[in-house]
Amino acid sequence: MLPEQPIGVFDSGVGGLSVLRAIRQILPAEEVIFFGDQAHVPYGSRPLEQVRHFSEAIARWLLDEGAKLIVVACNTASAAALRFLRETFPQAKFVGMEPAVKPAAEQTRSGVVGVLATPATFQGALYASVVERFANGVEILQDTCPGLVHVIEQGNLDGEAPRQILERALRPMLARNMDTVVLGCTHYPFVIPLIQEIVGETVRVIDPAPAVARQVERLLEAEGLRNRSSGRGHVRFFTSGEPQALQALLPRLLDESGSVERLVWEGESRLVRP
Ligand code: DGL
């Protein structure tokens, strides 16, 4: 394994770009392969087992492409598959997402925390264990924000549709004195301005992406795999959906542009170039 090899980053769709953005900020020299499984988005309403199949095939493809580390930039895929991926590919290194209940429980003053995540994330053992270990008497309110991933995939970050979904989710939480919101889905950081507008400036919104990027940095340092070249690394973008649509969204979601290539699924267990 060499520092020049790429980091692999994947999600069901554009959500992974919120994590990629944080990685690019602190690790600009790294080469990256990004894959959005937009043929299958949303993951959040699928059975965990199916998301595990998808994640295994994606990880295998990224490893075949030479990934030195894989970031599961998706709470749902982390809930469904992170432990399984570590067992299946013991030689590979993975960084995953978990809802940031720990910092939220430490920071809340009202003792009421709201968590926004997908149904599959709430069902997974990872979420249950995070709540059990870290909630410590803090009241946790949950909402799955139905439809929000879909509108964000369409690039609708501040229109009437996301506003209605978020108001329905957040108003009842505010009525119960919630003062901290955990973004438990990597799509949601793209609507932070809207969330902040609804909840007001005094409510803290926690995006875990910067902490995940720091974890990537720590792991690369520890393994001697950090890319130390002085230039800016390239990102190669892939989608199983429509390359043009993702390409058009990149400048807005990532502050970067790039061309997007297509991958296709052979059944549920193999990704190939067309
Ligand atoms: N971005 C994803 C997450 O963090 C998945 C959203 C979805 O596909 O439902 O959970």
JSON list of N, CA and C and ligand atoms in Angstrom, two decimals, residues 11-12 15-16 41-45 73-77 118 121 149 184-187, ligand 1:
[
{"chain": "A", "resi": 11, "resn": "ASP", "atom": "N", "xyz": [-21.39, 6.60, -1.05]},
{"chain": "A", "resi": 11, "resn": "ASP", "atom": "CA", "xyz": [-22.70, 6.89, -0.44]},
{"chain": "A", "resi": 11, "resn": "ASP", "atom": "C", "xyz": [-23.75, 6.41, -1.44]},
{"chain": "A", "resi": 12, "resn": "SER", "atom": "N", "xyz": [-25.00, 6.48, -1.02]},
{"chain": "A", "resi": 12, "resn": "SER", "atom": "CA", "xyz": [-26.08, 6.18, -1.96]},
{"chain": "A", "resi": 12, "resn": "SER", "atom": "C", "xyz": [-26.20, 7.26, -3.03]},
{"chain": "A", "resi": 15, "resn": "GLY", "atom": "N", "xyz": [-24.99, 12.68, -0.84]},
{"chain": "A", "resi": 15, "resn": "GLY", "atom": "CA", "xyz": [-24.67, 12.88, 0.58]},
{"chain": "A", "resi": 15, "resn": "GLY", "atom": "C", "xyz": [-23.18, 12.72, 0.85]},
{"chain": "A", "resi": 16, "resn": "GLY", "atom": "N", "xyz": [-22.58, 11.75, 0.18]},
{"chain": "A", "resi": 16, "resn": "GLY", "atom": "CA", "xyz": [-21.14, 11.52, 0.40]},
{"chain": "A", "resi": 16, "resn": "GLY", "atom": "C", "xyz": [-20.29, 12.73, 0.07]},
{"chain": "A", "resi": 41, "resn": "VAL", "atom": "N", "xyz": [-30.52, 4.95, -4.81]},
{"chain": "A", "resi": 41, "resn": "VAL", "atom": "CA", "xyz": [-30.90, 5.92, -3.78]},
{"chain": "A", "resi": 41, "resn": "VAL", "atom": "C", "xyz": [-32.43, 6.03, -3.72]},
{"chain": "A", "resi": 42, "resn": "PRO", "atom": "N", "xyz": [-33.07, 6.08, -2.57]},
{"chain": "A", "resi": 42, "resn": "PRO", "atom": "CA", "xyz": [-32.48, 6.12, -1.24]},
{"chain": "A", "resi": 42, "resn": "PRO", "atom": "C", "xyz": [-32.21, 4.73, -0.66]},
{"chain": "A", "resi": 43, "resn": "TYR", "atom": "N", "xyz": [-31.13, 4.66, 0.13]},
{"chain": "A", "resi": 43, "resn": "TYR", "atom": "CA", "xyz": [-30.84, 3.43, 0.87]},
{"chain": "A", "resi": 43, "resn": "TYR", "atom": "C", "xyz": [-31.71, 3.31, 2.13]},
{"chain": "A", "resi": 44, "resn": "GLY", "atom": "N", "xyz": [-32.10, 4.48, 2.63]},
{"chain": "A", "resi": 44, "resn": "GLY", "atom": "CA", "xyz": [-32.67, 4.53, 3.98]},
{"chain": "A", "resi": 44, "resn": "GLY", "atom": "C", "xyz": [-33.98, 3.78, 4.16]},
{"chain": "A", "resi": 45, "resn": "SER", "atom": "N", "xyz": [-34.71, 3.52, 3.06]},
{"chain": "A", "resi": 45, "resn": "SER", "atom": "CA", "xyz": [-35.96, 2.79, 3.21]},
{"chain": "A", "resi": 45, "resn": "SER", "atom": "C", "xyz": [-35.81, 1.33, 2.77]},
{"chain": "A", "resi": 73, "resn": "ALA", "atom": "N", "xyz": [-19.28, 6.93, 3.53]},
{"chain": "A", "resi": 73, "resn": "ALA", "atom": "CA", "xyz": [-19.78, 8.29, 3.78]},
{"chain": "A", "resi": 73, "resn": "ALA", "atom": "C", "xyz": [-21.30, 8.31, 3.79]},
{"chain": "A", "resi": 74, "resn": "CYS", "atom": "N", "xyz": [-21.86, 7.37, 4.51]},
{"chain": "A", "resi": 74, "resn": "CYS", "atom": "CA", "xyz": [-23.30, 7.15, 4.52]},
{"chain": "A", "resi": 74, "resn": "CYS", "atom": "C", "xyz": [-23.64, 6.50, 5.85]},
{"chain": "A", "resi": 75, "resn": "ASN", "atom": "N", "xyz": [-24.52, 7.16, 6.63]},
{"chain": "A", "resi": 75, "resn": "ASN", "atom": "CA", "xyz": [-24.90, 6.57, 7.91]},
{"chain": "A", "resi": 75, "resn": "ASN", "atom": "C", "xyz": [-25.64, 5.26, 7.72]},
{"chain": "A", "resi": 76, "resn": "THR", "atom": "N", "xyz": [-26.46, 5.21, 6.67]},
{"chain": "A", "resi": 76, "resn": "THR", "atom": "CA", "xyz": [-27.28, 4.01, 6.45]},
{"chain": "A", "resi": 76, "resn": "THR", "atom": "C", "xyz": [-26.38, 2.81, 6.11]},
{"chain": "A", "resi": 77, "resn": "ALA", "atom": "N", "xyz": [-25.43, 3.01, 5.19]},
{"chain": "A", "resi": 77, "resn": "ALA", "atom": "CA", "xyz": [-24.53, 1.92, 4.83]},
{"chain": "A", "resi": 77, "resn": "ALA", "atom": "C", "xyz": [-23.63, 1.55, 6.01]},
{"chain": "A", "resi": 118, "resn": "THR", "atom": "N", "xyz": [-32.13, 8.24, 8.60]},
{"chain": "A", "resi": 118, "resn": "THR", "atom": "CA", "xyz": [-33.05, 7.42, 7.81]},
{"chain": "A", "resi": 118, "resn": "THR", "atom": "C", "xyz": [-33.65, 6.29, 8.67]},
{"chain": "A", "resi": 121, "resn": "THR", "atom": "N", "xyz": [-31.09, 3.61, 9.42]},
{"chain": "A", "resi": 121, "resn": "THR", "atom": "CA", "xyz": [-30.10, 3.99, 10.44]},
{"chain": "A", "resi": 121, "resn": "THR", "atom": "C", "xyz": [-30.68, 3.82, 11.83]},
{"chain": "A", "resi": 149, "resn": "VAL", "atom": "N", "xyz": [-34.10, 13.17, 1.42]},
{"chain": "A", "resi": 149, "resn": "VAL", "atom": "CA", "xyz": [-32.96, 12.71, 0.61]},
{"chain": "A", "resi": 149, "resn": "VAL", "atom": "C", "xyz": [-33.28, 12.92, -0.88]},
{"chain": "A", "resi": 184, "resn": "GLY", "atom": "N", "xyz": [-27.87, 12.91, 11.15]},
{"chain": "A", "resi": 184, "resn": "GLY", "atom": "CA", "xyz": [-27.48, 11.49, 11.09]},
{"chain": "A", "resi": 184, "resn": "GLY", "atom": "C", "xyz": [-27.61, 10.93, 9.70]},
{"chain": "A", "resi": 185, "resn": "CYS", "atom": "N", "xyz": [-27.55, 11.79, 8.70]},
{"chain": "A", "resi": 185, "resn": "CYS", "atom": "CA", "xyz": [-27.59, 11.38, 7.30]},
{"chain": "A", "resi": 185, "resn": "CYS", "atom": "C", "xyz": [-26.70, 12.36, 6.55]},
{"chain": "A", "resi": 186, "resn": "THR", "atom": "N", "xyz": [-25.81, 11.83, 5.73]},
{"chain": "A", "resi": 186, "resn": "THR", "atom": "CA", "xyz": [-24.81, 12.70, 5.10]},
{"chain": "A", "resi": 186, "resn": "THR", "atom": "C", "xyz": [-25.39, 13.62, 4.02]},
{"chain": "A", "resi": 187, "resn": "HIS", "atom": "N", "xyz": [-26.64, 13.40, 3.65]},
{"chain": "A", "resi": 187, "resn": "HIS", "atom": "CA", "xyz": [-27.29, 14.34, 2.73]},
{"chain": "A", "resi": 187, "resn": "HIS", "atom": "C", "xyz": [-27.64, 15.66, 3.43]},
{"chain": "B", "resi": 1, "resn": "DGL", "atom": "N1", "xyz": [-26.70, 9.67, 2.85]},
{"chain": "B", "resi": 1, "resn": "DGL", "atom": "C1", "xyz": [-27.20, 8.52, 3.46]},
{"chain": "B", "resi": 1, "resn": "DGL", "atom": "C2", "xyz": [-27.06, 8.44, 4.92]},
{"chain": "B", "resi": 1, "resn": "DGL", "atom": "O1", "xyz": [-26.14, 9.04, 5.44]},
{"chain": "B", "resi": 1, "resn": "DGL", "atom": "C3", "xyz": [-28.30, 7.74, 2.85]},
{"chain": "B", "resi": 1, "resn": "DGL", "atom": "C4", "xyz": [-29.53, 8.41, 2.44]},
{"chain": "B", "resi": 1, "resn": "DGL", "atom": "C5", "xyz": [-30.41, 7.44, 1.70]},
{"chain": "B", "resi": 1, "resn": "DGL", "atom": "O2", "xyz": [-29.97, 6.96, 0.66]},
{"chain": "B", "resi": 1, "resn": "DGL", "atom": "O3", "xyz": [-31.48, 7.13, 2.19]},
{"chain": "B", "resi": 1, "resn": "DGL", "atom": "O4", "xyz": [-27.77, 7.77, 5.59]}
]
